[in-house]
mmCIF file of C-alpha atoms in Angstrom:
data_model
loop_
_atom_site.group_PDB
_atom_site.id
_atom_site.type_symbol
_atom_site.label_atom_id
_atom_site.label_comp_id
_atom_site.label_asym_id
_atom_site.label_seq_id
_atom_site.Cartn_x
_atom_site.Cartn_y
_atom_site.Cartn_z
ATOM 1 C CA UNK B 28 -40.919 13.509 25.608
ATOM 2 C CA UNK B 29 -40.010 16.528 22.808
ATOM 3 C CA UNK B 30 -41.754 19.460 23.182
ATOM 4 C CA UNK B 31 -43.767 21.055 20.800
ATOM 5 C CA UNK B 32 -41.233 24.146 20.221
ATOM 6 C CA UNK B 33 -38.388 20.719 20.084
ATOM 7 C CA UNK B 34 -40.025 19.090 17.141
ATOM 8 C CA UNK B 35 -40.453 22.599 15.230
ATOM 9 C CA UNK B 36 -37.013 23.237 15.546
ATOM 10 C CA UNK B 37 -35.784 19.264 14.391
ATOM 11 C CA UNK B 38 -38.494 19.391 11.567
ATOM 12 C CA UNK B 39 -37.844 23.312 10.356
ATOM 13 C CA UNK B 40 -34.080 22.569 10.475
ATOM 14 C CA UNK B 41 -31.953 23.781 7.628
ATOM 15 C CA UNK B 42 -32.169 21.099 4.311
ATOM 16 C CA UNK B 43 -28.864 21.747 4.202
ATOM 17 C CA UNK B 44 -28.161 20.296 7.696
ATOM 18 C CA UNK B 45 -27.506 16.844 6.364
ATOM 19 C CA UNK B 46 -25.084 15.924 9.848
ATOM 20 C CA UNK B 47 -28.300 16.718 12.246
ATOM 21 C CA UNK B 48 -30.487 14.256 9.635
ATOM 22 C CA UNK B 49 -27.866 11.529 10.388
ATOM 23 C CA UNK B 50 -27.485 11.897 13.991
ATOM 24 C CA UNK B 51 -31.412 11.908 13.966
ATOM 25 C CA UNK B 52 -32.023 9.174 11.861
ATOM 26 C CA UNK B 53 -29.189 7.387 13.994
ATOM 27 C CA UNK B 54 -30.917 7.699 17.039
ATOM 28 C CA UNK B 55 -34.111 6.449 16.142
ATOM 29 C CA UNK B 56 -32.814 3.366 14.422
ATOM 30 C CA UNK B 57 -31.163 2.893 17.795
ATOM 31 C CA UNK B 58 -34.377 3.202 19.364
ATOM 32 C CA UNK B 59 -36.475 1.347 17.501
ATOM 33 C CA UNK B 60 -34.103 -1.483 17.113
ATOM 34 C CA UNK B 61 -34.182 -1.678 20.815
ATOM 35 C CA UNK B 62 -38.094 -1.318 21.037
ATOM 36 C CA UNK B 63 -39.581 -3.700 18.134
ATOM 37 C CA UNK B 64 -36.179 -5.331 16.826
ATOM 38 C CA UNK B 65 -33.946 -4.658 13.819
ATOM 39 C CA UNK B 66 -36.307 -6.664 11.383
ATOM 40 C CA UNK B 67 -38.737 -5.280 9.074
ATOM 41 C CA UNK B 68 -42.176 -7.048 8.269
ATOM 42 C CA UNK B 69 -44.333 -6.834 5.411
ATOM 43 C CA UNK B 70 -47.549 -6.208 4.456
ATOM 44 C CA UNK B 71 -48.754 -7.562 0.757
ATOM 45 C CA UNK B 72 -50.820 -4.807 -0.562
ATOM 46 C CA UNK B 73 -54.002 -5.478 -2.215
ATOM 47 C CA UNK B 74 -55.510 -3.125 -4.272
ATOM 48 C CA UNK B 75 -59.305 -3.934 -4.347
ATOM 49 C CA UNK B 76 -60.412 -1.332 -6.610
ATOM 50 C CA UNK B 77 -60.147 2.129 -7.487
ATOM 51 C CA UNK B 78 -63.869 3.312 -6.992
ATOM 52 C CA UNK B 79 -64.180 5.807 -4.707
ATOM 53 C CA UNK B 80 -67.918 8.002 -3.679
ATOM 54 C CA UNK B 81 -65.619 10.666 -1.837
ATOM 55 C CA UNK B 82 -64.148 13.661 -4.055
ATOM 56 C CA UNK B 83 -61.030 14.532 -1.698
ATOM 57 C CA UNK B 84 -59.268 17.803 -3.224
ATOM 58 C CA UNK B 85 -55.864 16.078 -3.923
ATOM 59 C CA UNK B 86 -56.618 12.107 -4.631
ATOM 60 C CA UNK B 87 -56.075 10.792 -8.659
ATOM 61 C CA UNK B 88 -59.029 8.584 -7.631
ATOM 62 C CA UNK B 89 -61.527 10.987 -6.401
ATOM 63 C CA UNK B 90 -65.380 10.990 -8.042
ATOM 64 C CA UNK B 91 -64.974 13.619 -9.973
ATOM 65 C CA UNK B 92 -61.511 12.341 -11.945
ATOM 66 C CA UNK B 93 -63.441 11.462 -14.974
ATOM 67 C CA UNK B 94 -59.883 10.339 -16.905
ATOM 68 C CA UNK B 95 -59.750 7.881 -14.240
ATOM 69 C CA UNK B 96 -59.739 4.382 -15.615
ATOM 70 C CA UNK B 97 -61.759 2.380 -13.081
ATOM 71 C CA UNK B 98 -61.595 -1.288 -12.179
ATOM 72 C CA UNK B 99 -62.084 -3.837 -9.252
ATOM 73 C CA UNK B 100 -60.499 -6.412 -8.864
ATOM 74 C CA UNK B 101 -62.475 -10.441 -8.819
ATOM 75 C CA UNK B 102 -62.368 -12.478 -5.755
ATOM 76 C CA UNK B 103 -60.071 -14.414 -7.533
ATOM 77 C CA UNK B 104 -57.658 -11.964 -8.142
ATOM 78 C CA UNK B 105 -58.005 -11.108 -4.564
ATOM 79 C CA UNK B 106 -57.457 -14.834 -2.807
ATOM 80 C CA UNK B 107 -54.840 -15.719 -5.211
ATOM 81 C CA UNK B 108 -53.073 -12.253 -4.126
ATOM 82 C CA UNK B 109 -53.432 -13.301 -0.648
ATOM 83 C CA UNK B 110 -52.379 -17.144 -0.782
ATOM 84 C CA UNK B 111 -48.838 -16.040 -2.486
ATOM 85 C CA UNK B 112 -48.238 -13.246 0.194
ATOM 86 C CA UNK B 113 -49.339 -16.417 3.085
ATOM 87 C CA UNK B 114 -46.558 -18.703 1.119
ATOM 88 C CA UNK B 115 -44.032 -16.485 0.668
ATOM 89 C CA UNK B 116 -44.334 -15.650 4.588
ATOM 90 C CA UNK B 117 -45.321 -12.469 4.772
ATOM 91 C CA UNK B 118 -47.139 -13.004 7.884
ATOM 92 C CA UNK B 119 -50.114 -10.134 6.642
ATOM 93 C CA UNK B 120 -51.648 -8.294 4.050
ATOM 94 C CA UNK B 121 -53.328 -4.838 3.347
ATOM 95 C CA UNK B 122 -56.756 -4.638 1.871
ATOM 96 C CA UNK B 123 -57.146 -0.956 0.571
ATOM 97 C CA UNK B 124 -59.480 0.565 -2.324
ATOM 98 C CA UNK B 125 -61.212 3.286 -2.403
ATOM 99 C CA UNK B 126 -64.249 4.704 -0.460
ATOM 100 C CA UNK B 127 -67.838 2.633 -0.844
ATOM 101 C CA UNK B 128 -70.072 1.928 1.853
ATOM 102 C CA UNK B 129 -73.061 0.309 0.353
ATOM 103 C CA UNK B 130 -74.266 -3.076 1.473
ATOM 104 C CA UNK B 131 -72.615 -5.427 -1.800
ATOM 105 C CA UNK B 132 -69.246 -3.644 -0.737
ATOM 106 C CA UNK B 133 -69.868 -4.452 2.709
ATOM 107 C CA UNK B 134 -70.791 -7.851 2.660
ATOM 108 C CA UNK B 135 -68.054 -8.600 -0.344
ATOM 109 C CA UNK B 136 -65.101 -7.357 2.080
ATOM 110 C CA UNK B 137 -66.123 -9.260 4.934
ATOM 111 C CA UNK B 138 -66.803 -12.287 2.658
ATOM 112 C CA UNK B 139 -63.207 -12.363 1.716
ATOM 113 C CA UNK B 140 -61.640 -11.538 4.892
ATOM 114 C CA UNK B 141 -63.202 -14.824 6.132
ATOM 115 C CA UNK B 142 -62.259 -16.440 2.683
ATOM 116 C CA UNK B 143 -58.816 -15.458 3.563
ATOM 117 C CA UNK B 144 -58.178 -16.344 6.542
ATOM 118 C CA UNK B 145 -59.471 -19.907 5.751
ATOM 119 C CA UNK B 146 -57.116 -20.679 2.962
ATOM 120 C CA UNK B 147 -54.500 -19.604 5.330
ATOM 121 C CA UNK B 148 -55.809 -21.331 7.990
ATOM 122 C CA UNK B 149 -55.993 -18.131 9.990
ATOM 123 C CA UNK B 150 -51.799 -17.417 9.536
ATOM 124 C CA UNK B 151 -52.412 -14.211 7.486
ATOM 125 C CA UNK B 152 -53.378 -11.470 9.481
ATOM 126 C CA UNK B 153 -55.170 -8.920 7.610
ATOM 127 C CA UNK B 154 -55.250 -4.781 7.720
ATOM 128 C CA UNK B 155 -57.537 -3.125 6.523
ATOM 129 C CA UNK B 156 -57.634 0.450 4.636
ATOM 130 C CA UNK B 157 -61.272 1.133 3.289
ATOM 131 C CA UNK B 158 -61.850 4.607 4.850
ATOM 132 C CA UNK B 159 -64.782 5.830 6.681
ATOM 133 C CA UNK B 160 -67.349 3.160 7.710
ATOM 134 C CA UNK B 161 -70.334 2.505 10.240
ATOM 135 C CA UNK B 162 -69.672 1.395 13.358
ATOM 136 C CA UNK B 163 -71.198 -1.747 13.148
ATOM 137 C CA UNK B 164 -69.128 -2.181 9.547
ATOM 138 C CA UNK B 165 -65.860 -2.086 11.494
ATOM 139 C CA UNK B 166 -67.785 -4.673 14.108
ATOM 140 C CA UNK B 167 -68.566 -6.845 11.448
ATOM 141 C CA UNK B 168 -65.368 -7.204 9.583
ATOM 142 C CA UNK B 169 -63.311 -7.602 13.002
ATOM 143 C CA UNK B 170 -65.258 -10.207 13.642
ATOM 144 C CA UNK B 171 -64.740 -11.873 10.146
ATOM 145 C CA UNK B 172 -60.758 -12.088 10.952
ATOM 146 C CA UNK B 173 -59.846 -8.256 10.243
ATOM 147 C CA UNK B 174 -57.325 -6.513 12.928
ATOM 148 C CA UNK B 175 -55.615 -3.827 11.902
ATOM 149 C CA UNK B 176 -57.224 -0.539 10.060
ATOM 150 C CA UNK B 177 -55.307 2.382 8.684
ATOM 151 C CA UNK B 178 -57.350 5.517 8.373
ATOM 152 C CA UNK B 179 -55.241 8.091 7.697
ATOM 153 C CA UNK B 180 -56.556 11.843 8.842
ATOM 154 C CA UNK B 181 -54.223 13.460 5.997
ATOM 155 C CA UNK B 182 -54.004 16.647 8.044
ATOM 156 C CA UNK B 183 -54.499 16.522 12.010
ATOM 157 C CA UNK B 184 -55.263 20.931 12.043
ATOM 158 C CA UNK B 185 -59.159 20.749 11.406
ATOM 159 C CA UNK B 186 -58.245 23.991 9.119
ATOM 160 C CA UNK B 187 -55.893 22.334 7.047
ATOM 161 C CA UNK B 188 -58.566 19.676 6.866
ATOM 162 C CA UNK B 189 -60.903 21.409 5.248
ATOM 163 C CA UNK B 190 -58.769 22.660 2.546
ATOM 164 C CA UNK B 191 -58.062 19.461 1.485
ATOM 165 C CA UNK B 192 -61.901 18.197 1.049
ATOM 166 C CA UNK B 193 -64.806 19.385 -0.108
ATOM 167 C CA UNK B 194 -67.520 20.755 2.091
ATOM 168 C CA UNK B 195 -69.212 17.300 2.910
ATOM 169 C CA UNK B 196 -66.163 15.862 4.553
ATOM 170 C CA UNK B 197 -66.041 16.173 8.400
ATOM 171 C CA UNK B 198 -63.224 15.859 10.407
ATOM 172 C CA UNK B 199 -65.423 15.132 13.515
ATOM 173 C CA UNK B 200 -66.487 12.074 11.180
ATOM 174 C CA UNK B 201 -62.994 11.375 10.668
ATOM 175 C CA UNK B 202 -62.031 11.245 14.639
ATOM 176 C CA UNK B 203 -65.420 9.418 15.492
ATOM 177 C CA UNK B 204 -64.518 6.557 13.097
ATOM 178 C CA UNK B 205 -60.791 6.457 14.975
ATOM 179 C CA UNK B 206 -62.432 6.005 17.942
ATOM 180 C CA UNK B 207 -64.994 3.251 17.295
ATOM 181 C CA UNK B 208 -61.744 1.650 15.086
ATOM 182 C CA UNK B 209 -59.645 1.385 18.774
ATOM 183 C CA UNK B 210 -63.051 0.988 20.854
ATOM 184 C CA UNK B 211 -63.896 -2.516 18.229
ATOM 185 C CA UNK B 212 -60.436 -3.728 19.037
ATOM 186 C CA UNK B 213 -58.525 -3.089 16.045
ATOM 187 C CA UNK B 214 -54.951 -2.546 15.918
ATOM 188 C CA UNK B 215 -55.193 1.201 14.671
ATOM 189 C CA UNK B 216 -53.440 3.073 12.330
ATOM 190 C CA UNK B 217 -53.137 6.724 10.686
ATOM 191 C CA UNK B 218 -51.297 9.563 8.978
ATOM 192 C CA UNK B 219 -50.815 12.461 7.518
ATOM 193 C CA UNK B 220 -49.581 13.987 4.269
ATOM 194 C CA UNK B 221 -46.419 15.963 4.762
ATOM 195 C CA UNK B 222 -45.374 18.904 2.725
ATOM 196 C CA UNK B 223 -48.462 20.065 1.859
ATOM 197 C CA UNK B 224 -49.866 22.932 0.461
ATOM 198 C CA UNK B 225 -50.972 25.500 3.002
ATOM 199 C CA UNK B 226 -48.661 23.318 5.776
ATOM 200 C CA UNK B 227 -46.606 24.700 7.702
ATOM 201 C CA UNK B 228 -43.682 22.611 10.200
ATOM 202 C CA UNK B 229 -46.346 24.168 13.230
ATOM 203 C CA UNK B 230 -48.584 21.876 11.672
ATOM 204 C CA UNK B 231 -46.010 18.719 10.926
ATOM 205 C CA UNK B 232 -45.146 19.259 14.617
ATOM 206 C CA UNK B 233 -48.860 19.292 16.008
ATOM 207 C CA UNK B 234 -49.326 16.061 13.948
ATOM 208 C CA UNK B 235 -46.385 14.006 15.446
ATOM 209 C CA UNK B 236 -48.511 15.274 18.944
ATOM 210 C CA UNK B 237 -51.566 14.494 18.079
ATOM 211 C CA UNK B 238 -50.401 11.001 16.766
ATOM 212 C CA UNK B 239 -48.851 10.492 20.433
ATOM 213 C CA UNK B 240 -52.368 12.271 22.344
ATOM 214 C CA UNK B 241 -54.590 9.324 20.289
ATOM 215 C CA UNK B 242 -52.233 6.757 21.357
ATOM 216 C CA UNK B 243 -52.198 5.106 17.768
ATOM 217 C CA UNK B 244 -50.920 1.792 16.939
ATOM 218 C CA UNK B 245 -49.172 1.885 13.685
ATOM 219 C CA UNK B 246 -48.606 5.058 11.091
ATOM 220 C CA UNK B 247 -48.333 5.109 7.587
ATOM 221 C CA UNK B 248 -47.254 8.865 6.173
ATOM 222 C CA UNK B 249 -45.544 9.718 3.269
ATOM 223 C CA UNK B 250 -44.559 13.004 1.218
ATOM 224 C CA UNK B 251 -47.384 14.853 -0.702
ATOM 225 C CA UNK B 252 -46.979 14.303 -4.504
ATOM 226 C CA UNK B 253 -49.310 16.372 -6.722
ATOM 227 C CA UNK B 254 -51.914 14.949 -8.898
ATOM 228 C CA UNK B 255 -52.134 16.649 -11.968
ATOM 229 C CA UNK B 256 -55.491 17.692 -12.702
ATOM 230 C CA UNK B 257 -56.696 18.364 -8.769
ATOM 231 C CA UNK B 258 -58.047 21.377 -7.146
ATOM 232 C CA UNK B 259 -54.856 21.088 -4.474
ATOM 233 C CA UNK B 260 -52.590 20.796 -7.538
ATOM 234 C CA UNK B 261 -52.723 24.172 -8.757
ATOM 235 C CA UNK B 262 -52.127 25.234 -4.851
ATOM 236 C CA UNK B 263 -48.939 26.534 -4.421
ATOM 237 C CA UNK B 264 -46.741 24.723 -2.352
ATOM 238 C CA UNK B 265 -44.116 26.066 0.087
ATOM 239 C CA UNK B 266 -41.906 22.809 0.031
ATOM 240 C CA UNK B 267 -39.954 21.514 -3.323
ATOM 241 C CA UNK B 268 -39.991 18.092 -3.544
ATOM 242 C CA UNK B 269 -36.817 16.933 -2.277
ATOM 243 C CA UNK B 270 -37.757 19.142 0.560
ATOM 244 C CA UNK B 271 -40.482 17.149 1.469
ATOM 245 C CA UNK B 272 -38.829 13.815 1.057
ATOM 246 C CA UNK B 273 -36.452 15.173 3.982
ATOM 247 C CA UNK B 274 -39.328 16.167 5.613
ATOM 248 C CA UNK B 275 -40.598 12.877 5.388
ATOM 249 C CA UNK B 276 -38.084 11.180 7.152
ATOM 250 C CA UNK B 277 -37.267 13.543 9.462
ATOM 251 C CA UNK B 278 -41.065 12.686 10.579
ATOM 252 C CA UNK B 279 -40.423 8.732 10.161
ATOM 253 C CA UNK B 280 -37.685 9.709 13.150
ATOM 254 C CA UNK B 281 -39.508 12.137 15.056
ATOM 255 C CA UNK B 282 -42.004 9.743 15.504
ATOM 256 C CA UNK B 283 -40.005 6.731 16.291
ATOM 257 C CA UNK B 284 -38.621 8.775 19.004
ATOM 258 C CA UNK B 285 -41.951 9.655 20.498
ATOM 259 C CA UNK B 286 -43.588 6.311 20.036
ATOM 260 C CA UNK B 287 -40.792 3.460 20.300
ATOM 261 C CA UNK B 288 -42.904 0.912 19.821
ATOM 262 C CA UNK B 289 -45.314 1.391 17.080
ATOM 263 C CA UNK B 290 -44.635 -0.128 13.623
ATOM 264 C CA UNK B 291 -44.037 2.536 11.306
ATOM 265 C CA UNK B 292 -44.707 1.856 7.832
ATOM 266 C CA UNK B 293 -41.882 3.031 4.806
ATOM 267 C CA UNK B 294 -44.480 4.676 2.436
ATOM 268 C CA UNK B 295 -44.169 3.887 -1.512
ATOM 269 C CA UNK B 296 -44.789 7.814 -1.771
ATOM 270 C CA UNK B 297 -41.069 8.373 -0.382
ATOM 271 C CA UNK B 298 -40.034 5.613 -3.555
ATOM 272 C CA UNK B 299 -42.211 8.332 -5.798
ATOM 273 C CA UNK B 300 -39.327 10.901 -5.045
ATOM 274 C CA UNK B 301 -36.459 9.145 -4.525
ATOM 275 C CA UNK B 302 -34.585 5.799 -6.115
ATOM 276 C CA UNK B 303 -33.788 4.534 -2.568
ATOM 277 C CA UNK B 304 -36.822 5.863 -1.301
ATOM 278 C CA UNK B 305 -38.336 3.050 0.747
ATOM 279 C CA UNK B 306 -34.464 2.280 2.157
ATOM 280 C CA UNK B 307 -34.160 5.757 3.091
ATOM 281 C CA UNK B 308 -37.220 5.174 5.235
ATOM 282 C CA UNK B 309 -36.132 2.091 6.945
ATOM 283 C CA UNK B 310 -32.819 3.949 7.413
ATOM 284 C CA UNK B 311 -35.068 6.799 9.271
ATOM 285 C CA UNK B 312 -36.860 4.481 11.674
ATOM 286 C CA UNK B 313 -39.637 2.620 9.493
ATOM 287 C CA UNK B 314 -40.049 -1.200 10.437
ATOM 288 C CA UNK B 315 -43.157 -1.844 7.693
ATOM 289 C CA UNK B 316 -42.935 -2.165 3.778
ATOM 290 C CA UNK B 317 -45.951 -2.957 1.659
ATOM 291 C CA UNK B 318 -45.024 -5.060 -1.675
ATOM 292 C CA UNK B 319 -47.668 -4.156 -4.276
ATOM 293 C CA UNK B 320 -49.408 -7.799 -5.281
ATOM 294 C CA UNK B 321 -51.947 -5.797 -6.737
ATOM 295 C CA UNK B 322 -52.187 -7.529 -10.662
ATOM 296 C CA UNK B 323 -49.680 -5.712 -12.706
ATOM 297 C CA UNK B 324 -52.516 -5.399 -15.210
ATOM 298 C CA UNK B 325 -54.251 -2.714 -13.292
ATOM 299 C CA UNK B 326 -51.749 -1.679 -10.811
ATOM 300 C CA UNK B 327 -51.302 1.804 -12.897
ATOM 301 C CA UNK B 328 -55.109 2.776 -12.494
ATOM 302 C CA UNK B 329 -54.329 3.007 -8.757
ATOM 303 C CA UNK B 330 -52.835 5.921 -8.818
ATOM 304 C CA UNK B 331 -53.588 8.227 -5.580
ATOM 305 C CA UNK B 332 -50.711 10.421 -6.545
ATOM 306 C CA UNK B 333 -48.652 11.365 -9.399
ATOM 307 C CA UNK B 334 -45.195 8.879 -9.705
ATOM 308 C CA UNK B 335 -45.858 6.370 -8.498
ATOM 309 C CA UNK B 336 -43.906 3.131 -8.031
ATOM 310 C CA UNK B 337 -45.041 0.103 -10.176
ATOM 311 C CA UNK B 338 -42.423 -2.060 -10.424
ATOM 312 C CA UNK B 339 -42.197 -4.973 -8.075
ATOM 313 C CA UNK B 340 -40.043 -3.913 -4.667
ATOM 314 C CA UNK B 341 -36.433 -5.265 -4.488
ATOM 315 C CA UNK B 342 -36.565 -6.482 -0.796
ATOM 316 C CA UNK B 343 -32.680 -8.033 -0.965
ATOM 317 C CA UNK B 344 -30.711 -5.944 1.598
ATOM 318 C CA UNK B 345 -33.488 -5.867 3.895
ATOM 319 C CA UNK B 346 -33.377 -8.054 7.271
ATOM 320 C CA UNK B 347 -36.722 -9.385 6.746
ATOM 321 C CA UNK B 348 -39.207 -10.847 8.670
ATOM 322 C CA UNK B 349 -40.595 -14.209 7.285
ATOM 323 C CA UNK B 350 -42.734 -16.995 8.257
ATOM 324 C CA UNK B 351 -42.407 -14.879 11.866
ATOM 325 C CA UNK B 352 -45.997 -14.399 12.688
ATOM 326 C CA UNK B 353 -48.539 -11.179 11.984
ATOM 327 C CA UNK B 354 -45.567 -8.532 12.886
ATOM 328 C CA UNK B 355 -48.649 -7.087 15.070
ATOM 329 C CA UNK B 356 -47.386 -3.350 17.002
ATOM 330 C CA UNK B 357 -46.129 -3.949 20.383
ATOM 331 C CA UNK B 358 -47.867 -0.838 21.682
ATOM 332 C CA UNK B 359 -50.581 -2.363 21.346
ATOM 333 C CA UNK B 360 -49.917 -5.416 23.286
ATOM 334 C CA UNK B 361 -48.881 -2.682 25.776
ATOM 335 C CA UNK B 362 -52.170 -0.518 25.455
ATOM 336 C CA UNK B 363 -54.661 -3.044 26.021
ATOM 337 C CA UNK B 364 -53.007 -4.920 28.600
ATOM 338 C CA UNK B 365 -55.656 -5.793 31.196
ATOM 339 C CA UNK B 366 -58.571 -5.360 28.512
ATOM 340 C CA UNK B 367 -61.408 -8.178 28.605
ATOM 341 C CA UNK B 368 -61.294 -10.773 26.986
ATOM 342 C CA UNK B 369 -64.528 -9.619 24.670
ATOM 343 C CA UNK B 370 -62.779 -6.413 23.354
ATOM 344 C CA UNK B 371 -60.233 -8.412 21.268
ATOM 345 C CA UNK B 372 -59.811 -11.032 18.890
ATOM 346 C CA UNK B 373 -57.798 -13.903 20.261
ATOM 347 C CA UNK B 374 -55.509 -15.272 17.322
#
């Protein structure tokens, strides 16, 4: 139980403190690996399609990126994705794409949830990362076989929320659709940016607290990479890159510290800035990596920041989990102990 002034002084501590770094990242591998297990589980990412109605300030797919080469991917492309992650025992996978919420997109994502989860006869569990939906749209594709949702809130200060999106994004919105995410039953997941422009550790620190206040399942954050070409691009930025790759991890720690036993995902953002990237994240805590299955053919138009990783991840070294179930958080086992029967899926 850190305090607030704690987790300033861990996350604002020298970058050339690399001894404190080790001891931290020591301590939460100890942690975790006595919370959730040494193993790490992964998540075969699906990238549905790059078309996006929301204009976010620092995203390479926003609306109004007309250099953006857009595609979507067929249901074909989709299923076959999904049957190789189900035989090569990944245990889940991560639908994610960009923003729609019209009733084709609707019904198309809940079609192959349900397609998927037949040709795996109901072995793949299935995340989902599709942004900002209706209530009854998270309803209806929980109850086509969906469980987990990652919607990340980028910035948890409602200031620095605002300068990261234009003026018809609400952060209200944003919290509303966490809570009807946890209230449907989902296994539910955000994040945060870190080393943004405008941030400051105050506001890296707050995050890690307001992660632990809404009692979240699962976390996937990552450094902030500039997209060249954005309105936040030409912001300057108060941390250099390597800066915010230690920032990064010391988060992935931080966090493992506060929440033991949520899975913790090892971002392909930290791979953007560094070789080892994705180990360094393990390393720091993480328990979840997220192979890209997306086909190679239009993995590059996918591009939410600048750098990043295309080639296929190099899992040997890794103590993997296969053919060991969904990897589902044990918080949330924990947090909805007791809860009827009607609130959650049974597997």
């Amino acid at each position: 139980m850190m305090t607030r002034e704690e987790l300033i002084g861990m996350l604002g501590a020298p970058f050339s403190d690399s001894e404190t770094d080790r001891e931290l990242f020591a301590e939460a591998v100890r942690v975790r690996n006595r919370a959730v297990g040494d193993q790490v589980y992964l998540r075969g990412l699906i990238e549905l399609s790059n078309r996006c109605r929301k204009n976010c300030l620092y995203c390479g797919i926003r609306s109004g990126n007309s250099a953006a080469e857009r595609y979507t991917l067929t249901d074909g492309q989709v299923l076959a994705a999904a049957e190789y992650a189900w035989r090569s025992g990944y245990g889940s996978v991560v639908i994610q794409a960009g923003e729609r919420t019209d009733g084709v997109f609707v019904e198309r994502i809940e079609r192959l949830v349900r397609q998927i989860k037949t040709l795996s006869d109901g072995e793949l569990g299935i995340t989902l990362s599709l942004g900002e939906q209706e209530r009854e749209t998270y309803r209806r594709w929980f109850g086509a076989g969906a469980h987990r949702y990652l919607l990340r809130i980028e910035a948890s200060s409602p200031e620095l929320y605002a300068r990261l999106h234009p003026a018809d994004h609400r952060y209200e919105k944003r919290l509303e659709c966490l809570g009807w995410l946890k209230e449907e039953g989902y296994q539910v997941g955000t994040g945060v940016m870190i080393g943004l422009p405008y941030q400051s550790v105050e506001d890296l620190a707050d995050d890690l607290l307001f992660f632990r206040n809404l009692d979240i399942d699962m976390c996937g954050m990552g450094p902030y990479i500039e997209f060249p070409g954005t309105p936040l691009a030409e912001a300057p930025c108060a941390f250099a890159r390597d800066e915010r790759l230690r920032l990064a991890l010391r988060m992935i720690a931080l966090l493992r510290l506060l929440m033991p036993d949520i899975n913790i995902a090892s971002t392909t953002a930290l791979h953007a800035l560094h070789p080892q990237g994705r180990e360094l994240g393990i390393a720091a805590g993480a328990n979840v990596m997220m192979p890209n299955l997306t086909p190679a053919v239009v993995r590059a138009n996918y591009k939410l920041y600048d750098n990043k990783p295309l080639q296929d991840m190099d899992l040997r070294g890794f103590n993997v989990a296969l053919d060991s179930g969904w990897g589902d958080s044990r918080h949330f086992s924990v947090r909805t102990a007791g809860a009827p029967v009607s609130a959650l899926r049974e597997k």
